[in-house]
Amino acid sequence: MEGEKQPAPYEGLFADGHLVLWTLCSVLLPVFITFWCSLQRSRRQLHRRDIFRKSKHGWRDTDLFSHPTYCCVCAQHILQGAFCDCCGLRVDEGCLKKADKRFHCKEIMLKNDSKALDAMHHHWIRGNVPLCSYCVVCKQQCGSQPKLCDYRCIWCQKTVHDECMKNSLKNEQCDFGEFKNLIIPPSYLTAINQMRKDKKTDYAMLASKLGKQWTPLIILANSRSGTNMGEGLLGEFRILLNPVQVFDVTKTPPVKALQLCTLLPYYSARVLVCGGDGTVGWVLDAVDEMKIKGQEKYIPQVAVLPLGTGNDLSNTLGWGTGYAGEIPVAQVLRNVMEADGVKLDRWKVQVTNKGYYNLRKLKEFTMNNYFSVGPDALMALNFHAHREKAPSLFSSRILNKAVYLFYGTKDCLVQECKDLNKKVELELDGERVELPNLEGIIVLNIGYWGGGCRLWEGMGDETYPLARHDDGLLEVVGVYGSFHCAQIQVKLANPFRIGQAHTVRLILKCSMMPMQVDGEPWAQGPCTVTITHKTHALMLYFSGEQTDDDISSTSDPEDTKETDVGKREPPR
């Protein structure tokens, strides 16, 4: 025992020091590597943003391309990189500067002022042609080889094989392809610019060279609507049209964007609004401002690509209940070209509050869809309050409807709007109406309500003629509660039909009640609400979309003869 050698104290400390050192290395090294990688990534992002800012291309970066892609500079297969959402150019991150110098983007105006309207040549870009595209020369499929191959014109979208490309084709004039009647040619804007310098405004003579069918289209997209599809749609429309025709309304308000109509011939412009019913109302308000400025001759016709949650107005006009990319953007443009012009009634909603010392405070709204007081307005108010707190959580159309369902179920138990008939007085065209025991009153201008429900027509043996959105009449109905609203939406019950009128007056005598106009809710105290006709809006009606309600409403030939609303022709 005494002969055994005892370890020196410093040897134990040395072993403990090694353990501490290796522990620190194992913890700090990954942290250092992560920090270094994030630093390099941020430097690359700053460098990339600097290139994006100085470039004439509309560059956007992506972490993963949606289909096999090849760099237009080095011809290598790439999974991530940058693409131009105007001309469709796709490059690797390291080739951005070379691509900027080598390739030109779409020109919204020609540099040579002397060029005629029909003197623009093809602008070819090699590689990454769309799937299922065919060569204009040999009619065989393009882009089928796993490499950078074949050409595409960024204006007319024609494609051609490498071996089919000839000098004559390179120098051929571009006719702008299938959507030539929707595109504003760069040469037209160049000529307009020259005419304005010469103080001439005869745009009709200039446009006559483009043909009688030329109806240029302006895209107004809300990148924040519904499922946040607006940003991607902006790029797809820029590729198919002139980028000067495409606007993000969150960056360029509709009032400014619609001034492009004043550079076009009278009554020729069309507008496609990509967003929800609120975005459509915003655009129509801007159109009304054009009327105030004396620009009635430049008023465009408005089509809708529904990206919101309810989309009742777009559904009424035949554009469907919601767009989720189920049809290509090119087909959307074809639908716009086939659409017919109709009128939409717009109504003035005046809310007169009773203030202190009997002073009157006036609020004014413009209604396109409907006005309501009661349970559906309460659901909208609760939804709106929570969306304002966390807007990023309400980017899904399905989630939004689930939240509405939750608040509707809650109101079934609480019944915050009960005894509405004791709190309000209702007048239709100056005549007072006696109300039963209701919880809500809805004033309709269009056929659909609550995300696709035909409220006025009803179901079963009590069906009424289809409501029209251009007859100067409002349909007024009542509901008995949130549960009754749910029954109506699944076609298990009918609303209480109060009547039709040209003017509606509602007096809230006491307490606070939820109200809404076109999905914009608020809590309202004692007041007088007056709804009168304001103006008409020029809309585009697409007859290709049919819902189950539309089909059932056109199935009875006798009803069709009597009411003349069962046809799939646009309302007059």
Coordinates of C-alpha atoms in Angstrom, one line a residue:
M1 CA 0.0 0.0 0.0
E2 CA 2.7 2.4 1.0
G3 CA 4.8 1.5 -2.1
E4 CA 2.1 2.6 -4.6
K5 CA 2.8 5.8 -6.6
Q6 CA 0.3 8.6 -5.9
P7 CA -0.6 10.8 -9.0
A8 CA 0.6 14.3 -8.8
P9 CA -2.1 16.9 -8.2
Y10 CA -1.2 18.9 -11.3
E11 CA -1.8 15.8 -13.5
G12 CA -5.5 15.7 -12.5
L13 CA -5.7 19.4 -13.2
F14 CA -4.1 19.0 -16.6
A15 CA -6.7 16.2 -17.5
D16 CA -9.5 18.5 -16.4
G17 CA -8.1 21.3 -18.5
H18 CA -8.1 19.1 -21.6
L19 CA -11.8 18.2 -20.9
V20 CA -12.8 21.8 -20.5
L21 CA -10.9 22.8 -23.7
W22 CA -12.5 20.1 -25.8
T23 CA -15.9 20.9 -24.4
L24 CA -15.5 24.6 -25.3
C25 CA -14.3 23.6 -28.8
S26 CA -17.3 21.4 -29.3
V27 CA -19.7 24.2 -28.2
L28 CA -18.0 27.2 -29.7
L29 CA -16.9 25.7 -33.1
P30 CA -20.5 25.1 -34.4
V31 CA -21.5 28.5 -33.1
F32 CA -18.6 30.1 -34.9
I33 CA -19.3 28.2 -38.2
T34 CA -23.0 29.2 -38.0
F35 CA -22.1 32.8 -37.4
W36 CA -19.5 32.8 -40.2
C37 CA -22.1 31.2 -42.6
S38 CA -24.8 33.7 -41.7
L39 CA -22.3 36.5 -42.2
Q40 CA -21.3 35.3 -45.6
R41 CA -25.0 34.8 -46.5
S42 CA -25.9 38.3 -45.4
R43 CA -22.9 39.6 -47.5
R44 CA -24.2 37.7 -50.5
Q45 CA -27.7 39.1 -50.0
L46 CA -26.4 42.7 -49.8
H47 CA -24.4 42.1 -52.9
R48 CA -27.4 40.6 -54.7
R49 CA -29.7 43.4 -53.6
D50 CA -27.2 45.9 -54.9
I51 CA -27.2 44.2 -58.3
F52 CA -31.0 44.0 -58.2
R53 CA -31.3 47.7 -57.5
K54 CA -29.0 48.8 -60.3
S55 CA -30.2 46.4 -62.9
K56 CA -32.8 47.0 -65.6
H57 CA -34.1 43.5 -65.1
G58 CA -36.8 42.7 -62.6
W59 CA -34.7 40.2 -60.6
R60 CA -36.1 38.0 -57.9
D61 CA -34.2 35.3 -56.1
T62 CA -35.5 31.9 -55.3
D63 CA -34.2 29.0 -53.2
L64 CA -35.7 26.4 -55.5
F65 CA -36.9 26.6 -59.1
S66 CA -40.2 24.8 -59.7
H67 CA -39.0 22.9 -62.7
P68 CA -35.6 21.9 -64.3
T69 CA -33.7 25.1 -65.0
Y70 CA -30.5 26.0 -66.7
C71 CA -28.4 29.2 -66.3
C72 CA -28.7 31.4 -69.4
V73 CA -25.1 32.4 -69.0
C74 CA -23.1 29.3 -68.1
A75 CA -25.7 26.8 -69.3
Q76 CA -25.3 24.7 -66.1
H77 CA -28.2 23.1 -64.4
I78 CA -29.2 25.1 -61.3
L79 CA -31.6 24.5 -58.4
Q80 CA -31.5 28.0 -57.0
G81 CA -30.6 31.5 -58.3
A82 CA -32.4 34.5 -59.7
F83 CA -35.0 35.1 -62.4
C84 CA -36.4 38.1 -64.1
D85 CA -40.2 38.4 -63.7
C86 CA -40.4 40.6 -66.8
C87 CA -38.5 38.7 -69.5
G88 CA -38.1 35.3 -67.8
L89 CA -34.3 35.1 -67.8
R90 CA -32.9 32.6 -65.2
V91 CA -29.3 32.7 -64.0
D92 CA -27.1 31.4 -61.3
E93 CA -26.1 33.8 -58.5
G94 CA -22.5 34.0 -59.7
C95 CA -23.6 34.9 -63.2
L96 CA -25.9 37.9 -62.3
K97 CA -23.4 40.6 -63.4
K98 CA -22.7 38.9 -66.7
A99 CA -26.4 38.4 -67.4
D100 CA -27.0 42.1 -66.7
K101 CA -24.4 43.1 -69.3
R102 CA -25.2 40.4 -71.9
F103 CA -29.0 40.4 -72.0
H104 CA -31.5 43.2 -72.3
C105 CA -34.9 43.1 -70.6
K106 CA -38.3 44.1 -72.0
E107 CA -38.3 47.7 -73.2
I108 CA -41.5 49.5 -72.2
M109 CA -40.6 52.2 -74.7
L110 CA -38.5 52.1 -77.8
K111 CA -35.3 54.2 -77.9
N112 CA -35.7 55.0 -81.6
D113 CA -38.6 57.5 -81.9
S114 CA -38.8 57.1 -85.6
K115 CA -39.9 53.5 -85.5
A116 CA -43.4 52.7 -86.6
L117 CA -46.0 50.8 -84.5
D118 CA -45.5 47.6 -86.5
A119 CA -41.7 47.7 -86.9
M120 CA -40.7 45.8 -83.7
H121 CA -38.6 42.7 -84.1
H122 CA -38.7 39.5 -82.0
H123 CA -36.7 39.6 -78.8
W124 CA -35.3 36.0 -78.4
I125 CA -34.0 34.5 -75.2
R126 CA -32.4 31.1 -75.2
G127 CA -33.4 28.2 -72.9
N128 CA -35.9 27.4 -70.2
V129 CA -38.9 27.5 -72.6
P130 CA -42.3 26.7 -71.2
L131 CA -43.3 23.1 -70.9
C132 CA -45.5 21.7 -73.8
S133 CA -44.5 24.5 -76.1
Y134 CA -44.0 23.9 -79.9
C135 CA -41.7 25.2 -82.5
V136 CA -43.3 27.7 -84.9
V137 CA -41.2 26.3 -87.8
C138 CA -41.4 22.5 -87.5
K139 CA -44.3 22.2 -85.1
Q140 CA -42.4 19.8 -82.8
Q141 CA -42.1 20.1 -79.0
C142 CA -39.5 22.5 -77.7
G143 CA -37.4 22.3 -74.5
S144 CA -37.4 18.5 -74.4
Q145 CA -33.7 18.1 -74.1
P146 CA -32.0 18.2 -70.6
K147 CA -29.8 21.2 -71.4
L148 CA -30.0 24.9 -72.3
C149 CA -31.7 24.8 -75.7
D150 CA -34.2 26.5 -78.0
Y151 CA -35.5 30.1 -78.1
R152 CA -38.5 32.0 -76.8
C153 CA -39.7 35.5 -77.8
I154 CA -40.4 37.5 -74.7
W155 CA -43.2 39.4 -76.4
C156 CA -45.2 37.0 -78.5
Q157 CA -44.2 33.9 -76.5
K158 CA -43.4 31.9 -79.7
T159 CA -40.7 29.2 -79.4
V160 CA -38.3 27.8 -81.9
H161 CA -35.7 25.0 -82.0
D162 CA -32.0 25.9 -82.1
E163 CA -31.7 24.2 -85.5
C164 CA -34.8 25.9 -86.8
M165 CA -33.6 29.4 -85.9
K166 CA -32.7 31.2 -89.1
N167 CA -31.5 34.8 -89.9
S168 CA -34.9 35.5 -91.5
L169 CA -36.6 34.5 -88.2
K170 CA -34.3 36.7 -86.1
N171 CA -35.1 39.7 -88.2
E172 CA -38.8 38.9 -88.4
Q173 CA -41.3 41.5 -87.0
C174 CA -43.1 40.5 -83.8
D175 CA -46.9 40.5 -83.9
F176 CA -47.2 40.2 -80.1
G177 CA -48.9 36.8 -80.5
E178 CA -52.1 35.7 -78.9
F179 CA -52.5 38.6 -76.6
K180 CA -51.7 41.4 -79.1
N181 CA -55.1 43.0 -78.4
L182 CA -54.3 43.3 -74.7
I183 CA -50.6 44.5 -74.9
I184 CA -49.6 48.1 -75.1
P185 CA -46.7 48.0 -77.6
P186 CA -43.5 49.9 -76.6
S187 CA -43.7 51.7 -80.0
Y188 CA -47.2 53.1 -79.0
L189 CA -45.9 54.6 -75.8
T190 CA -42.9 56.1 -77.8
A191 CA -45.3 57.7 -80.3
I192 CA -47.5 59.0 -77.4
N193 CA -44.5 60.5 -75.8
Q194 CA -43.6 62.3 -79.0
M195 CA -47.2 63.5 -79.5
R196 CA -47.3 65.0 -76.0
K197 CA -44.1 66.8 -76.8
D198 CA -45.8 68.2 -79.9
K199 CA -48.9 69.0 -77.8
K200 CA -51.1 66.6 -79.8
T201 CA -53.8 64.3 -78.2
D202 CA -55.3 62.5 -81.2
Y203 CA -54.6 59.0 -79.7
A204 CA -57.5 57.4 -81.6
M205 CA -55.8 57.9 -85.0
L206 CA -52.6 56.4 -83.5
A207 CA -54.5 53.4 -82.1
S208 CA -56.4 52.8 -85.3
K209 CA -53.2 51.2 -86.7
L210 CA -53.4 48.5 -84.0
G211 CA -56.9 47.5 -85.1
K212 CA -60.5 47.8 -83.8
Q213 CA -60.1 44.8 -81.5
W214 CA -57.3 46.4 -79.5
T215 CA -58.5 46.7 -75.9
P216 CA -55.4 47.2 -73.7
L217 CA -55.5 45.6 -70.3
I218 CA -54.2 47.1 -67.0
I219 CA -53.4 44.7 -64.2
L220 CA -54.0 45.9 -60.6
A221 CA -52.9 43.2 -58.2
N222 CA -53.0 43.3 -54.4
S223 CA -49.9 41.3 -53.2
R224 CA -51.4 40.9 -49.7
S225 CA -54.8 39.6 -50.7
G226 CA -56.1 36.2 -49.6
T227 CA -53.4 33.5 -50.0
N228 CA -50.7 36.0 -50.9
M229 CA -50.7 34.9 -54.5
G230 CA -50.7 38.4 -55.8
E231 CA -46.9 38.8 -55.9
G232 CA -46.4 35.7 -58.0
L233 CA -49.2 36.7 -60.4
L234 CA -47.5 40.1 -60.9
G235 CA -44.5 38.4 -62.4
E236 CA -46.5 36.1 -64.6
F237 CA -48.5 39.0 -66.0
R238 CA -45.3 41.0 -66.7
I239 CA -44.0 38.2 -68.7
L240 CA -47.1 38.0 -70.9
L241 CA -47.8 41.7 -71.2
N242 CA -45.9 45.0 -71.2
P243 CA -44.5 45.5 -67.6
V244 CA -45.8 49.1 -67.7
Q245 CA -49.4 47.6 -67.6
V246 CA -48.9 45.7 -64.4
F247 CA -49.2 47.4 -61.0
D248 CA -49.0 46.3 -57.3
V249 CA -51.7 48.5 -55.6
T250 CA -49.8 48.2 -52.3
K251 CA -47.0 50.2 -54.0
T252 CA -48.9 52.2 -56.6
P253 CA -52.4 53.3 -55.6
P254 CA -55.2 52.7 -58.1
V255 CA -55.7 56.4 -58.5
K256 CA -52.2 56.8 -60.0
A257 CA -52.2 53.5 -61.9
L258 CA -55.5 54.3 -63.7
Q259 CA -54.0 57.5 -65.1
L260 CA -52.5 55.2 -67.8
C261 CA -56.0 55.0 -69.2
T262 CA -55.7 58.6 -70.2
L263 CA -53.0 57.7 -72.7
L264 CA -55.3 55.2 -74.4
P265 CA -58.2 55.8 -76.9
Y266 CA -61.7 56.6 -75.5
Y267 CA -63.6 53.6 -73.9
S268 CA -60.9 51.1 -74.9
A269 CA -59.2 50.2 -71.6
R270 CA -59.9 47.2 -69.5
V271 CA -58.7 46.6 -65.9
L272 CA -58.2 43.2 -64.2
V273 CA -58.3 43.5 -60.4
C274 CA -56.4 40.7 -58.7
G275 CA -57.6 40.7 -55.1
G276 CA -60.6 40.4 -52.8
D277 CA -63.9 42.4 -52.8
G278 CA -62.2 45.1 -50.8
T279 CA -59.5 45.6 -53.5
V280 CA -62.3 45.8 -56.1
G281 CA -64.1 48.5 -54.1
W282 CA -60.8 50.4 -53.8
V283 CA -60.3 50.4 -57.6
L284 CA -64.0 51.4 -58.2
D285 CA -63.6 54.3 -55.9
A286 CA -60.5 55.4 -58.0
V287 CA -62.7 55.1 -61.1
D288 CA -65.2 57.4 -59.5
E289 CA -62.5 59.9 -58.9
M290 CA -61.7 59.8 -62.6
K291 CA -65.3 60.9 -63.2
I292 CA -64.9 63.8 -60.8
K293 CA -61.8 64.9 -62.7
G294 CA -63.8 64.9 -66.0
Q295 CA -62.2 61.8 -67.4
E296 CA -65.4 59.9 -68.1
K297 CA -64.3 59.0 -71.7
Y298 CA -61.3 57.1 -70.3
I299 CA -63.3 55.0 -67.8
P300 CA -62.2 51.3 -68.1
Q301 CA -64.3 48.2 -67.8
V302 CA -63.3 46.1 -64.7
A303 CA -62.8 42.3 -64.4
V304 CA -62.0 40.4 -61.2
L305 CA -59.5 37.6 -60.4
P306 CA -60.7 36.6 -56.9
L307 CA -57.9 36.3 -54.3
G308 CA -59.8 37.2 -51.2
T309 CA -61.9 35.1 -48.7
G310 CA -65.5 35.8 -49.6
N311 CA -65.3 37.0 -53.3
D312 CA -69.1 37.4 -53.6
L313 CA -68.8 40.2 -56.2
S314 CA -66.5 38.1 -58.4
N315 CA -68.8 35.2 -58.1
T316 CA -71.8 37.3 -59.1
L317 CA -69.9 38.5 -62.2
G318 CA -69.0 34.9 -63.2
W319 CA -65.3 34.9 -62.2
G320 CA -65.6 32.2 -59.6
T321 CA -65.4 31.9 -55.8
G322 CA -61.6 32.0 -55.6
Y323 CA -58.4 31.6 -57.6
A324 CA -55.8 29.2 -56.4
G325 CA -53.8 28.7 -59.6
E326 CA -56.0 26.0 -61.0
I327 CA -55.9 27.6 -64.5
P328 CA -52.9 29.2 -66.1
V329 CA -52.6 33.0 -66.2
A330 CA -52.8 32.8 -70.0
Q331 CA -56.3 31.3 -69.7
V332 CA -57.2 34.2 -67.4
L333 CA -56.3 36.6 -70.1
R334 CA -58.4 34.7 -72.6
N335 CA -61.3 34.9 -70.3
V336 CA -60.9 38.6 -70.0
M337 CA -60.9 38.9 -73.8
E338 CA -64.2 36.9 -74.0
A339 CA -66.0 38.8 -71.2
D340 CA -68.9 41.1 -71.9
G341 CA -69.6 44.5 -70.4
V342 CA -72.3 44.9 -67.8
K343 CA -73.3 47.6 -65.2
L344 CA -73.0 47.3 -61.5
D345 CA -75.1 49.5 -59.1
R346 CA -73.1 51.4 -56.5
W347 CA -74.9 52.7 -53.4
K348 CA -74.2 55.5 -51.0
V349 CA -74.5 54.5 -47.3
Q350 CA -74.8 57.5 -45.0
V351 CA -74.5 56.9 -41.2
T352 CA -75.6 59.8 -39.1
N353 CA -74.6 59.5 -35.5
K354 CA -76.4 61.3 -32.7
G355 CA -73.7 63.2 -30.9
Y356 CA -73.7 65.4 -27.7
Y357 CA -76.3 68.2 -27.6
N358 CA -78.1 66.5 -30.5
L359 CA -75.2 67.4 -32.9
R360 CA -75.2 65.2 -36.0
K361 CA -72.0 63.5 -37.2
L362 CA -72.1 62.1 -40.7
K363 CA -70.1 59.1 -42.0
E364 CA -70.3 58.0 -45.7
F365 CA -69.5 54.7 -47.4
T366 CA -69.9 53.3 -50.9
M367 CA -71.5 49.9 -51.1
N368 CA -71.0 47.4 -53.9
N369 CA -72.1 44.1 -52.3
Y370 CA -74.2 44.4 -49.1
F371 CA -74.8 46.2 -45.8
S372 CA -75.8 44.3 -42.7
V373 CA -76.4 44.7 -39.0
G374 CA -76.5 41.7 -36.7
P375 CA -74.7 38.3 -36.4
D376 CA -72.8 38.3 -39.7
A377 CA -71.5 41.8 -39.0
L378 CA -70.4 40.6 -35.5
M379 CA -68.5 37.7 -37.0
A380 CA -66.7 40.1 -39.4
L381 CA -65.9 42.5 -36.6
N382 CA -64.3 39.8 -34.4
F383 CA -62.4 38.4 -37.4
H384 CA -61.2 41.9 -38.4
A385 CA -60.0 42.7 -34.8
H386 CA -57.9 39.5 -34.6
R387 CA -56.5 40.0 -38.2
E388 CA -55.3 43.5 -37.3
K389 CA -53.3 42.1 -34.4
A390 CA -51.6 39.2 -36.4
P391 CA -52.1 39.7 -40.1
S392 CA -49.6 37.0 -41.0
L393 CA -51.8 34.3 -39.4
F394 CA -54.7 35.1 -41.8
S395 CA -53.1 34.4 -45.2
S396 CA -55.0 31.2 -45.9
R397 CA -58.5 31.3 -47.3
I398 CA -59.5 28.0 -45.6
L399 CA -58.1 29.2 -42.2
N400 CA -60.1 32.5 -42.6
K401 CA -63.3 30.6 -43.1
A402 CA -62.6 28.4 -40.1
V403 CA -62.2 31.5 -38.0
Y404 CA -65.5 32.8 -39.2
L405 CA -67.1 29.4 -38.3
F406 CA -65.6 29.6 -34.8
Y407 CA -67.1 33.1 -34.2
G408 CA -70.4 32.0 -35.7
T409 CA -70.6 29.0 -33.3
K410 CA -69.8 31.3 -30.4
D411 CA -72.6 33.7 -31.3
C412 CA -75.1 30.8 -31.4
L413 CA -74.5 30.4 -27.7
V414 CA -74.1 34.0 -26.6
Q415 CA -76.7 35.7 -28.9
E416 CA -75.3 39.2 -28.6
C417 CA -77.7 40.6 -31.3
K418 CA -81.0 39.3 -30.0
D419 CA -84.2 41.5 -30.0
L420 CA -83.0 43.5 -32.9
N421 CA -86.6 44.3 -33.9
K422 CA -86.9 46.2 -30.6
K423 CA -83.8 48.3 -31.2
V424 CA -84.3 49.3 -34.8
E425 CA -86.9 50.8 -37.2
L426 CA -86.8 49.9 -40.9
E427 CA -88.2 52.0 -43.8
L428 CA -88.3 50.8 -47.5
D429 CA -89.0 53.7 -49.9
G430 CA -90.3 55.8 -47.1
E431 CA -92.8 53.2 -45.7
R432 CA -92.1 51.7 -42.3
V433 CA -91.9 47.9 -42.1
E434 CA -93.0 45.8 -39.1
L435 CA -90.3 43.3 -38.2
P436 CA -90.6 39.9 -36.5
N437 CA -88.2 38.7 -33.8
L438 CA -85.0 39.0 -35.8
E439 CA -81.3 39.2 -34.9
G440 CA -80.0 40.5 -38.2
I441 CA -80.9 42.6 -41.3
I442 CA -79.0 42.3 -44.6
V443 CA -79.4 44.7 -47.5
L444 CA -78.2 43.1 -50.8
N445 CA -77.1 44.6 -54.1
I446 CA -75.6 41.4 -55.6
G447 CA -76.8 37.8 -55.9
Y448 CA -74.3 36.2 -53.6
W449 CA -73.7 36.7 -49.9
G450 CA -71.5 35.0 -47.2
G451 CA -69.0 33.4 -49.5
G452 CA -71.2 31.9 -52.2
C453 CA -74.8 31.7 -50.8
R454 CA -77.8 32.8 -52.9
L455 CA -79.6 34.6 -50.2
W456 CA -82.6 36.3 -51.9
E457 CA -83.6 33.4 -54.2
G458 CA -83.7 30.8 -51.4
M459 CA -84.5 27.1 -52.0
G460 CA -87.4 24.7 -52.1
D461 CA -90.9 25.8 -53.1
E462 CA -90.3 29.4 -52.0
T463 CA -87.7 30.3 -54.7
Y464 CA -87.8 33.9 -55.9
P465 CA -86.5 35.4 -59.2
L466 CA -82.8 36.0 -59.4
A467 CA -81.6 39.2 -57.8
R468 CA -80.0 41.6 -60.3
H469 CA -77.1 44.0 -59.7
D470 CA -78.1 46.6 -62.3
D471 CA -81.8 47.2 -61.7
G472 CA -81.5 50.0 -59.1
L473 CA -83.2 47.8 -56.5
L474 CA -82.0 46.6 -53.2
E475 CA -83.1 43.2 -51.6
V476 CA -83.7 43.3 -47.9
V477 CA -83.8 40.1 -45.8
G478 CA -83.7 39.2 -42.1
V479 CA -82.1 36.3 -40.2
Y480 CA -83.0 34.9 -36.9
G481 CA -79.5 34.3 -35.7
S482 CA -76.1 32.8 -36.4
F483 CA -77.5 29.3 -36.5
H484 CA -80.1 30.5 -39.1
C485 CA -77.3 31.9 -41.2
A486 CA -75.5 28.6 -41.1
Q487 CA -78.7 26.8 -42.2
I488 CA -79.1 29.2 -45.1
Q489 CA -75.6 28.6 -46.3
V490 CA -76.1 24.8 -46.4
K491 CA -79.5 25.2 -48.1
L492 CA -81.6 24.0 -45.1
A493 CA -83.5 27.2 -44.6
N494 CA -84.6 30.4 -46.3
P495 CA -84.1 34.0 -45.0
F496 CA -87.0 36.1 -44.0
R497 CA -87.6 38.2 -47.1
I498 CA -88.6 41.8 -46.1
G499 CA -88.8 43.3 -49.5
Q500 CA -87.2 45.3 -52.4
A501 CA -86.7 49.0 -52.5
H502 CA -84.8 51.9 -54.2
T503 CA -84.1 53.6 -50.8
V504 CA -83.5 51.9 -47.4
R505 CA -83.5 53.7 -44.1
L506 CA -82.6 52.1 -40.8
I507 CA -82.8 53.8 -37.4
L508 CA -80.9 52.3 -34.5
K509 CA -82.6 53.6 -31.4
C510 CA -80.4 52.3 -28.6
S511 CA -77.3 50.3 -27.6
M512 CA -74.2 49.4 -29.7
M513 CA -74.7 47.0 -32.6
P514 CA -72.1 45.6 -35.1
M515 CA -72.5 46.8 -38.7
Q516 CA -70.6 46.2 -41.9
V517 CA -70.4 47.5 -45.5
D518 CA -68.8 45.1 -48.0
G519 CA -66.9 43.2 -45.2
E520 CA -65.6 46.3 -43.4
P521 CA -67.1 46.1 -39.9
W522 CA -67.4 48.5 -37.0
A523 CA -69.4 48.8 -33.7
Q524 CA -72.1 51.5 -34.0
G525 CA -74.1 53.4 -31.5
P526 CA -77.5 55.1 -32.0
C527 CA -77.7 56.4 -35.5
T528 CA -79.7 56.6 -38.8
V529 CA -78.5 54.6 -41.8
T530 CA -79.7 55.8 -45.2
I531 CA -78.9 53.8 -48.4
T532 CA -79.5 55.5 -51.8
H533 CA -78.3 54.9 -55.3
K534 CA -75.0 56.6 -56.1
T535 CA -73.7 55.6 -59.6
H536 CA -73.0 52.7 -62.0
A537 CA -69.7 50.9 -62.5
L538 CA -68.7 49.3 -65.8
M539 CA -67.8 45.7 -65.1
L540 CA -66.9 42.7 -67.2
Y541 CA -69.1 39.6 -66.9
F542 CA -67.6 36.1 -67.8
S543 CA -70.2 33.6 -68.7
G544 CA -67.9 30.6 -68.6
E545 CA -68.1 30.1 -64.8
Q546 CA -71.2 28.4 -63.4
T547 CA -72.0 27.4 -59.9
D548 CA -74.5 24.8 -58.7
D549 CA -77.0 27.6 -57.9
D550 CA -76.7 29.1 -61.4
I551 CA -77.2 25.7 -63.0
S552 CA -80.3 24.9 -60.9
S553 CA -81.7 28.4 -61.5
T554 CA -81.5 27.8 -65.3
S555 CA -83.0 24.3 -65.3
D556 CA -86.7 25.3 -65.3
P557 CA -87.7 26.6 -68.8
E558 CA -90.9 28.1 -67.5
D559 CA -89.1 30.3 -65.0
T560 CA -86.6 31.2 -67.7
K561 CA -89.4 32.5 -70.0
E562 CA -91.2 34.4 -67.2
T563 CA -88.2 36.2 -65.6
D564 CA -85.6 36.1 -68.5
V565 CA -82.8 35.7 -65.9
G566 CA -82.1 32.0 -66.4
K567 CA -80.0 32.7 -69.4
R568 CA -76.2 32.7 -69.1
E569 CA -76.1 36.0 -71.0
P570 CA -74.8 39.0 -69.1
P571 CA -77.4 41.2 -67.5
R572 CA -78.2 44.4 -69.3

